[in-house]
Every structure is written in C-alpha cells, then in structure tokens.
Coordinates of C-alpha atoms in Angstrom, one line a residue:
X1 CA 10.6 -27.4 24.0
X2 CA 12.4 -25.2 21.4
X3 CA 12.0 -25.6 17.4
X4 CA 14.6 -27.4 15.8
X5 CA 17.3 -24.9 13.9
X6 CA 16.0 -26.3 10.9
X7 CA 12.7 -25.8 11.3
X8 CA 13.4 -22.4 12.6
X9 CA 15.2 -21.3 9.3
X10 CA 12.6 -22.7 7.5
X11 CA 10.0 -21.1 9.4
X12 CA 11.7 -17.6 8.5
X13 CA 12.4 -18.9 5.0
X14 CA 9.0 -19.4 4.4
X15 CA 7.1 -16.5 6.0
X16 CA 10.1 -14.2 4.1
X17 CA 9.4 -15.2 0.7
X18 CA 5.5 -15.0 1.3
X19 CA 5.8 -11.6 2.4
X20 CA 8.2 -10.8 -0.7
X21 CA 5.3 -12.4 -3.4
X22 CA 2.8 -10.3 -1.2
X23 CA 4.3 -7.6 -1.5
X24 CA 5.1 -8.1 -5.1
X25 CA 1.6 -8.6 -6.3
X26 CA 0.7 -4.7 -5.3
X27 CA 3.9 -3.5 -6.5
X28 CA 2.6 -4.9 -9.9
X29 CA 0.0 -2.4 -9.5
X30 CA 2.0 0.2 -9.0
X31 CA 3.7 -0.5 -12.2
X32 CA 0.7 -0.9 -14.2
X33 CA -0.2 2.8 -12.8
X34 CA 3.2 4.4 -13.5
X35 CA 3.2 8.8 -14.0
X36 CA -0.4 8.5 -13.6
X37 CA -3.5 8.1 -11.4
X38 CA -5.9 6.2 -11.0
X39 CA -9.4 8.4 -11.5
X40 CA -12.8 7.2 -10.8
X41 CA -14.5 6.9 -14.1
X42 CA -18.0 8.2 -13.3
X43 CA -19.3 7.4 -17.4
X44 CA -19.9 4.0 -16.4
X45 CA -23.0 3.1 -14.6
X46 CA -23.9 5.5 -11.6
X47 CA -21.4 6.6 -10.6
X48 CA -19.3 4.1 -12.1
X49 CA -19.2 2.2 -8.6
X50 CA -20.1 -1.7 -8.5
X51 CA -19.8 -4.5 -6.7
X52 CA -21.4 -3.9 -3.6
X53 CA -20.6 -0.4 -4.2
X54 CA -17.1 -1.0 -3.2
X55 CA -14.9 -0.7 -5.8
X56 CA -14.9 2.1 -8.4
X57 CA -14.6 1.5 -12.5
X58 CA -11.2 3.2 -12.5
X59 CA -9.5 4.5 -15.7
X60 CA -5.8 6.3 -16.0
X61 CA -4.9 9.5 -16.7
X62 CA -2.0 11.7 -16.6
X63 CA -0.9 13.2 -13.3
X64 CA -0.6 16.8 -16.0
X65 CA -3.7 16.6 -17.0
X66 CA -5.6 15.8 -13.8
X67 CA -3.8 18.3 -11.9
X68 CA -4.6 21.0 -14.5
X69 CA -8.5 19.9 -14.5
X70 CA -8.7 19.5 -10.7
X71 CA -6.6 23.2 -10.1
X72 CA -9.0 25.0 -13.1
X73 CA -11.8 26.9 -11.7
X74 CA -13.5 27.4 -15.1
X75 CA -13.7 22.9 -15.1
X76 CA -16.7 22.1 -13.0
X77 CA -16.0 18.3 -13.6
X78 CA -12.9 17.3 -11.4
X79 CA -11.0 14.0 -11.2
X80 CA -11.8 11.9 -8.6
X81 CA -8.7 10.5 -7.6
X82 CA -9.1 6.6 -6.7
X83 CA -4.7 5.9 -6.7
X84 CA -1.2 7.0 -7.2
X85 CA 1.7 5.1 -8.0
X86 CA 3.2 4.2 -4.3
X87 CA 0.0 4.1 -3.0
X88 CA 0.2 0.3 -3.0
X89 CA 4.0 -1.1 -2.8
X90 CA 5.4 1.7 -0.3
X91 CA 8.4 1.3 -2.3
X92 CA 10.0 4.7 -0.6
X93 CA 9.4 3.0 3.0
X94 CA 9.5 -0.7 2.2
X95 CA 11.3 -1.4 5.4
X96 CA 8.7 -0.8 7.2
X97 CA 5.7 -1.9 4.7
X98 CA 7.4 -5.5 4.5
X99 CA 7.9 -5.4 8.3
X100 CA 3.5 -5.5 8.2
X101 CA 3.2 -8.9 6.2
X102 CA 5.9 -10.2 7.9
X103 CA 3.8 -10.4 11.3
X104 CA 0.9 -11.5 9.2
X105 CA 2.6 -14.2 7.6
X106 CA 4.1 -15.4 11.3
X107 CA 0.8 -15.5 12.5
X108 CA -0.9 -17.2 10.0
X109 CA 1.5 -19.9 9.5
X110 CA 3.1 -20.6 13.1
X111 CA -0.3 -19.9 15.6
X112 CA -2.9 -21.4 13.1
X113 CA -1.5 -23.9 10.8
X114 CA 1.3 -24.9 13.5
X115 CA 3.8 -24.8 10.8
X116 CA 6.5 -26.0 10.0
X117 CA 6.5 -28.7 13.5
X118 CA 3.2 -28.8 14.9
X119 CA 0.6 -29.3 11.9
X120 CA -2.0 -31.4 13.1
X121 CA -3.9 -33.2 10.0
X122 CA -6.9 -33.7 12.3
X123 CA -7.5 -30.0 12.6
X124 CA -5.5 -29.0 9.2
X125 CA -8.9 -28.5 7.7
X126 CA -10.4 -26.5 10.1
X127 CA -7.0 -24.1 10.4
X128 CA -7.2 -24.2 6.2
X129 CA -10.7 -22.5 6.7
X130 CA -9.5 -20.2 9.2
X131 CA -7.0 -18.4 7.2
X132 CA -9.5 -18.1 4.4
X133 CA -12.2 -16.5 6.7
X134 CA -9.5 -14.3 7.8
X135 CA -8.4 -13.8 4.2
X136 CA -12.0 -12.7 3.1
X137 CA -12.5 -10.6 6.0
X138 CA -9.2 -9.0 5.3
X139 CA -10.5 -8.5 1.9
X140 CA -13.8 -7.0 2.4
X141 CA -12.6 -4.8 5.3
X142 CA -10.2 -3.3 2.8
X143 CA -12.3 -2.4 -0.2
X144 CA -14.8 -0.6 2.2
X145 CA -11.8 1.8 2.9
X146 CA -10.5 1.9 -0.4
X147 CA -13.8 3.1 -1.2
X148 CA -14.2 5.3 1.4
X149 CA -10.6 6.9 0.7
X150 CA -12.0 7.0 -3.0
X151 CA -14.3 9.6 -2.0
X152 CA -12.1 12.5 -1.3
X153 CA -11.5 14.6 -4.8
X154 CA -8.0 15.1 -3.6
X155 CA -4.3 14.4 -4.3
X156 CA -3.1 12.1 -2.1
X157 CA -0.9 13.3 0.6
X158 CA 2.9 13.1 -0.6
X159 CA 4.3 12.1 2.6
X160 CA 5.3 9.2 4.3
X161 CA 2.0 8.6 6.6
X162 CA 0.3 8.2 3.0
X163 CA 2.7 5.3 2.0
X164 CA 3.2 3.7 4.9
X165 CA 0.2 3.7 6.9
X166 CA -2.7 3.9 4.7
X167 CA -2.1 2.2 0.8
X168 CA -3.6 -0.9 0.3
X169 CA -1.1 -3.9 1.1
X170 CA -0.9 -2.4 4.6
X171 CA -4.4 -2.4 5.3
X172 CA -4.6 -5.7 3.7
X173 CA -2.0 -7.2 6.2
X174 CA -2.9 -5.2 9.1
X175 CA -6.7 -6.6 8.8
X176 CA -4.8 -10.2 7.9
X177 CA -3.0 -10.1 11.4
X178 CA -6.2 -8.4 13.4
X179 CA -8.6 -11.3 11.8
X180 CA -6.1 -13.7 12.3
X181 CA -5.7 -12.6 16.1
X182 CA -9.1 -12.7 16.8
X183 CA -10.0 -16.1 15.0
X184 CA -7.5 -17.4 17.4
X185 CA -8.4 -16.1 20.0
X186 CA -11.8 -17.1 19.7
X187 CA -10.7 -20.6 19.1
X188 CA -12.1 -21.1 15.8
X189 CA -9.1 -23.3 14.4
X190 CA -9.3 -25.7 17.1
X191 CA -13.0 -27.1 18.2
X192 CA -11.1 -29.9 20.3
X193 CA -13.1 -32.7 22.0
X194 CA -10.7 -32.3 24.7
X195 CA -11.2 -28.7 25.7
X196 CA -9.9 -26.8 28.6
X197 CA -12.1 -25.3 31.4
X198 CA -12.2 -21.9 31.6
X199 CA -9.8 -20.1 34.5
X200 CA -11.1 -19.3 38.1
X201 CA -11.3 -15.7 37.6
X202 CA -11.4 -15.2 41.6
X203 CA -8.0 -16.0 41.1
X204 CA -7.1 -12.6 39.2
X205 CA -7.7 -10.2 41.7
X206 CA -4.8 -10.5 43.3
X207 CA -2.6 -9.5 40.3
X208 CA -4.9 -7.1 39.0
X209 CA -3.5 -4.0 40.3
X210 CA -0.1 -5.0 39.8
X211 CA -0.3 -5.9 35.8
X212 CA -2.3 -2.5 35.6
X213 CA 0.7 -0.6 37.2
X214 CA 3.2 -2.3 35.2
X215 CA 1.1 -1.9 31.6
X216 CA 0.5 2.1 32.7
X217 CA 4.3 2.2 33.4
X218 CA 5.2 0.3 30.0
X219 CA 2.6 3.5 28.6
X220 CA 4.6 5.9 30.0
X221 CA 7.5 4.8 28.8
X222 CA 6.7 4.1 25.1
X223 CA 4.9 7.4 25.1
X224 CA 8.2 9.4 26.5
X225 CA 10.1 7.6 24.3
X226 CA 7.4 8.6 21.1
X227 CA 7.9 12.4 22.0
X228 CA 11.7 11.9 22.3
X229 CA 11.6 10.4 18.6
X230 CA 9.3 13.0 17.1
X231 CA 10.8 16.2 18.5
X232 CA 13.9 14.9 17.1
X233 CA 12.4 13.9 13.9
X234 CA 12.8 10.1 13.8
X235 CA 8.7 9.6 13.7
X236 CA 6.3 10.9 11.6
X237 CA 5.1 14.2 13.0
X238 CA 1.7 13.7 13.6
X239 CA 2.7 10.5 15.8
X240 CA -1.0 8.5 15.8
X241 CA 0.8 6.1 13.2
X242 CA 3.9 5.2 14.9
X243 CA 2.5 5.6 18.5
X244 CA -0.5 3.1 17.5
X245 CA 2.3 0.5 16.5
X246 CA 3.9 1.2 20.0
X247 CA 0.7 0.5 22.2
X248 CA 0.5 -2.8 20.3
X249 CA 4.1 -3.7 21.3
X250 CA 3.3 -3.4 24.9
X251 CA 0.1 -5.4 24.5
X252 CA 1.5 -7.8 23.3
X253 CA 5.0 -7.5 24.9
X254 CA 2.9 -8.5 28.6
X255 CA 1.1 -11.2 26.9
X256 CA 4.1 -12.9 25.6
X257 CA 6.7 -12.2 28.7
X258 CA 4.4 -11.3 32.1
X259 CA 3.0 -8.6 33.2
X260 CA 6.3 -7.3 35.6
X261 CA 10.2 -7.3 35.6
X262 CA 10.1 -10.5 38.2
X263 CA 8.4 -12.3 34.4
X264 CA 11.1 -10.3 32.2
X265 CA 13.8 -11.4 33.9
X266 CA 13.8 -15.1 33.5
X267 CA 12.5 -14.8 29.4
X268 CA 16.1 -13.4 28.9
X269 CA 16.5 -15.2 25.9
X270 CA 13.3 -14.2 24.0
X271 CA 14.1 -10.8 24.4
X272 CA 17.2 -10.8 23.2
X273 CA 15.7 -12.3 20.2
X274 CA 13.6 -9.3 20.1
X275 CA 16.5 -6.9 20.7
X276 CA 19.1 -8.8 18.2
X277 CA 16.9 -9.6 15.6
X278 CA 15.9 -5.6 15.2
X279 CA 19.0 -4.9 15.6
X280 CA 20.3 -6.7 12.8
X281 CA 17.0 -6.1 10.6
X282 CA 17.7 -2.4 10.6
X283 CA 21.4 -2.7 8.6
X284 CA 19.7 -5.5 6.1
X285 CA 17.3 -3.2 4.6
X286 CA 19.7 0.2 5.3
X287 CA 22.0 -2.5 2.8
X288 CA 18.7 -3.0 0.3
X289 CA 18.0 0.0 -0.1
X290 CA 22.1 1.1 -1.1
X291 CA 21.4 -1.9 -3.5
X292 CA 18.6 -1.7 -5.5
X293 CA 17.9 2.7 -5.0
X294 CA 14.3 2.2 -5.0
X295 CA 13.2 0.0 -1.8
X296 CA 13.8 2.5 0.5
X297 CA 14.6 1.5 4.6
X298 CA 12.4 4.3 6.1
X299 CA 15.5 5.9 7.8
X300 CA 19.0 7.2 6.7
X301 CA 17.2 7.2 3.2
X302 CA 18.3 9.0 0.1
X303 CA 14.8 8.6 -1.3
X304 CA 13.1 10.3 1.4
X305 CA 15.5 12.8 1.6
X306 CA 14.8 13.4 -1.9
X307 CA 11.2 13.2 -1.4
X308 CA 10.8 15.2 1.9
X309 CA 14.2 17.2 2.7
X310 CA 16.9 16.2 4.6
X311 CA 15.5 16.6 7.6
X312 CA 13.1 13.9 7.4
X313 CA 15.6 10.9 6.3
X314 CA 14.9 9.5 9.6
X315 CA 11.1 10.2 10.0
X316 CA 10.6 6.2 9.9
X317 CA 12.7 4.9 12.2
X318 CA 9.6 5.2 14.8
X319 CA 8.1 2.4 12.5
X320 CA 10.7 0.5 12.0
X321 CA 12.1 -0.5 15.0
X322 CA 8.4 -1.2 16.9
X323 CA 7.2 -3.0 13.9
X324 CA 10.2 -5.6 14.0
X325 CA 10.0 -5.2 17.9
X326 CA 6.8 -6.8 17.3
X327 CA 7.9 -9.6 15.0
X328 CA 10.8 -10.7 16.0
X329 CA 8.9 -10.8 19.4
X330 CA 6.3 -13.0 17.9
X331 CA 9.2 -15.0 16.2
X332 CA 10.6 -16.0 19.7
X333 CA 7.0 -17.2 20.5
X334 CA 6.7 -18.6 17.3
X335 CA 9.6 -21.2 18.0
X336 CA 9.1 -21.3 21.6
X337 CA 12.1 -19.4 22.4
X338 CA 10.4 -16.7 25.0
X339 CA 9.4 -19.2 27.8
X340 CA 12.1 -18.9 31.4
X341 CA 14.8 -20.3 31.4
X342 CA 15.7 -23.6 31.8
X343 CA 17.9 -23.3 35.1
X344 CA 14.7 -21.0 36.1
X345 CA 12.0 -23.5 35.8
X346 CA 14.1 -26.0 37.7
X347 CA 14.0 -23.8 40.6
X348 CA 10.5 -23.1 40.6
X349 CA 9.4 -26.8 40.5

C-alpha cells in the first residue's frame, strides 16, 4: 500500500533539512579553517596524537607560510597537513556531497525507524539504538581514516576526487548508510517474537544463472556507459569514484526491482520515480548554485571551471546522476512506490 502524499512530503521534508544541518555542521569547520590549514601540532604530547591515537592536536597556520616551510629544502621540520578549507563541506561539488546524506538520512529514517507511517513504539527503542550503533561506528570508522589521511606530509590534492570523495562528511555518511545497511540487514532493529523462517534455498537454483546474466549485463552496461562519460569528460578521470557509485546502483537497482526485464517491466512506476526525480534534481541544484555562487552542482559549474579549466565543468555529472539514481530509487522503496503494478498483480493472482 502506498504512503499517503502527506506523509510522502513530509518524509522528503524531513530527510532534506537533516541533510542540510548535516551538512552545515562541517561547513562550520570549514569556516573556522578559512586561508589556512589545518597542521598537526607535533609540540603537544608525542606526537601530539591522542585519543586512541586517532585524532591529531591540530593548530592553524597560513597556507603562505606552510607552503614556503614544506617547499624549503634548508627546513628539516615540515608541516604536516591534517585539513584544508573544502576538505569538509565540498562546497565546489555540493550537488553531489548533499546527494550522500541524503541516502543516509532515507535509510535511517524510512528502513529503521519506519518513519513517518510505520513507527512501531514496541520496537522504537530497539531502532533508537540501532541508529546510534550505526552513528558510533560511523564515527569511529572515520577518525581511523582521518588519521590515516593525516599521515601524508602533503597538500591535499586540488581536484574534485579530493572534495567529493574523500573529506570527512562523505565518509561520515557513506559509513552512516553502509552501518545502517548492514544493521538491517542483520536484523538488529527488529528481534520479533514472530520471526520468519529462513527461505528454501533448493529453491534458488533455478534462477541462479539467470540473475547472474542479467547483473553481468547490468555490469556491462554501467561500465560502457562509465567509459563513454569519462572519455568525454563528464566523470572524474581516474573513474574508481564514480564507477564505485555505479556498481552500487545495480546492486541495489536488482534488489529493489528483480533481477530481469520480465521484473522491470511491471515496477513502471518506481522507475520513473527514479528517472523523474533525477531528472528534476539536476536543474534544482544547476539553480542553487546560479543563486548563492558558492554551492556548486558538480556540472555546468562556474566554480569548477574556475578551479579546474573549462574542460572539466562537467567532470561531476558521473556523480551526480548515479548518486540521485540511487536515492530517488530508495525514495520509491521508501514509500512503497516500486512494487508491480496494480493491474499486474491482479493478473498474477
């Protein structure tokens, strides 16, 4: 049964304005940081690392004078460079790095709590705990990389694949939505008296070899389609990032429609969700950026252009479109929009 309209628009309110305050919070850092970095301070303790060892004793100086220090081979003592300003908000991409909490949000609020329709006080607590376990994880997950990208003495690369795929709110998110996917899966949220047997799996040989052919086709495609985008500079060029996002999509693209075309074509209206809803994503943030100058879209962008030459206004369209693929995919689920058709399940019963 489909979500009421207004618990659909609420749904979206919500998860919109969570990711907005999300993304806020390490914009703020970004602000505190301003024309300088972030440098390890090594005077305090050994060297200057604590908590757990994770995170560093940081301290600011400016870009000038690290750059000079780090560049003079008469200063033994360089800079360790812990953080930039971008290196946190993405404000140059922030199409595609508010795309990220977006799906985590989703996720957290419509699979585990069951919100805004479907919140069972019962099992409120246990969902309440879920989400902070996946918050934590997130969390800890996060400063071990942070540390671990603390450890190269260099300036941080000054190219999209910096901002969008590796500053802290998109590891944060990206480890929200991969703890949150597996606490799910594993069932933590639920721990119902009344729970299901597991499936015959005798009964999955039979469509074995054809969900196999159809994933390896789905593959193929995305991975044509990847080369297409790059050699015509719409993806980053080194292509892990984007083509990462695309394997994901078809993961979870057979999970939520069937594994072949005989599925696909009775969900008809999930994916035109999918299709619409990036569709019209892409103008809203081309719009935001013309606005405000400084959230950028991640394609057709002045700031990159700036930033990387005009030939790379488009390198994150790649991004873009898969990563709202993916959420307006899980939006359909979300408000149980993606199941056949209604004249379709007639006919089957």
């Amino acid at each position: 049964m489909p979500m009421k309209f207004t618990n659909i628009v609420l749904l979206l309110v919500v998860v919109t304005l969570c990711a907005a305050f999300s993304m806020r919070i390490f914009q703020g850092l970004d602000e505190m940081m301003g024309d300088q970095y972030w440098v390890v301070d090594t005077t305090q303790g050994d060297h200057g690392w604590y908590a757990m060892g994770l995170l560093p004793h940081v301290t600011k100086v400016a870009k000038d004078v690290v750059k000079a220090a780090n560049t003079d081979p008469t200063i033994k003592e360089k800079y360790i460079i812990y953080a930039q300003s971008g290196d946190f908000a993405g404000n140059s991409v922030y199409g595609i790095c508010f795309g990220i909490p977006l799906i985590m949000y989703l996720i957290w609020f419509a699979f585990i709590l069951g919100f805004p329709d479907r919140v069972d006080p019962y099992l409120l607590p246990r969902r309440i705990f879920t989400i902070a376990a996946v918050i934590i994880c997130s969390v800890l997950v996060n400063l071990f990389l942070m540390r671990i990208a603390a450890d190269f003495a260099r300036d941080p690369m000054a190219r999209i694949a910096n901002v969008a795929g590796n500053h802290s709110s998109l590891l944060f998110h990206n480890a929200g939505i991969w703890f949150a996917i597996l606490f799910s899966a594993l069932g933590t949220h639920n721990h119902s008296a009344q729970e299901s047997a597991a499936p015959d799996s005798r009964n999955w040989q039979t469509q074995a070899n054809e969900k196999f052919s159809w994933m390896f086709t789905l593959l193929a495609a995305v991975t044509v389609l990847e080369v297409a985008l790059v050699s015509n500079k719409l993806a980053l060029p080194d292509a892990a990032v984007d083509y990462s996002v695309w394997i994901i999509w078809v993961v979870i693209f057979m999970r939520m429609y069937g594994f072949s075309p005989k599925y696909w074509m009775k969900r008809g209206r999930g994916i035109a969700i999918m299709v619409v809803g990036t569709i019209l994503t892409l103008p809203v943030f081309y719009l935001l950026e013309r606005a405000t100058g400084t959230l950028g879209a991640g394609f057709a962008s002045p700031i990159l252009t700036k930033a990387l030459g005009p030939e790379n206004a488009n390198i994150g369209l790649s991004l873009m479109v898969s990563i709202y693929l993916i959420f307006w995919m899980e939006f359909a689920t979300a408000i149980r929009m993606n199941g056949p058709a209604k004249a379709a399940a007639v006919e089957k019963h």
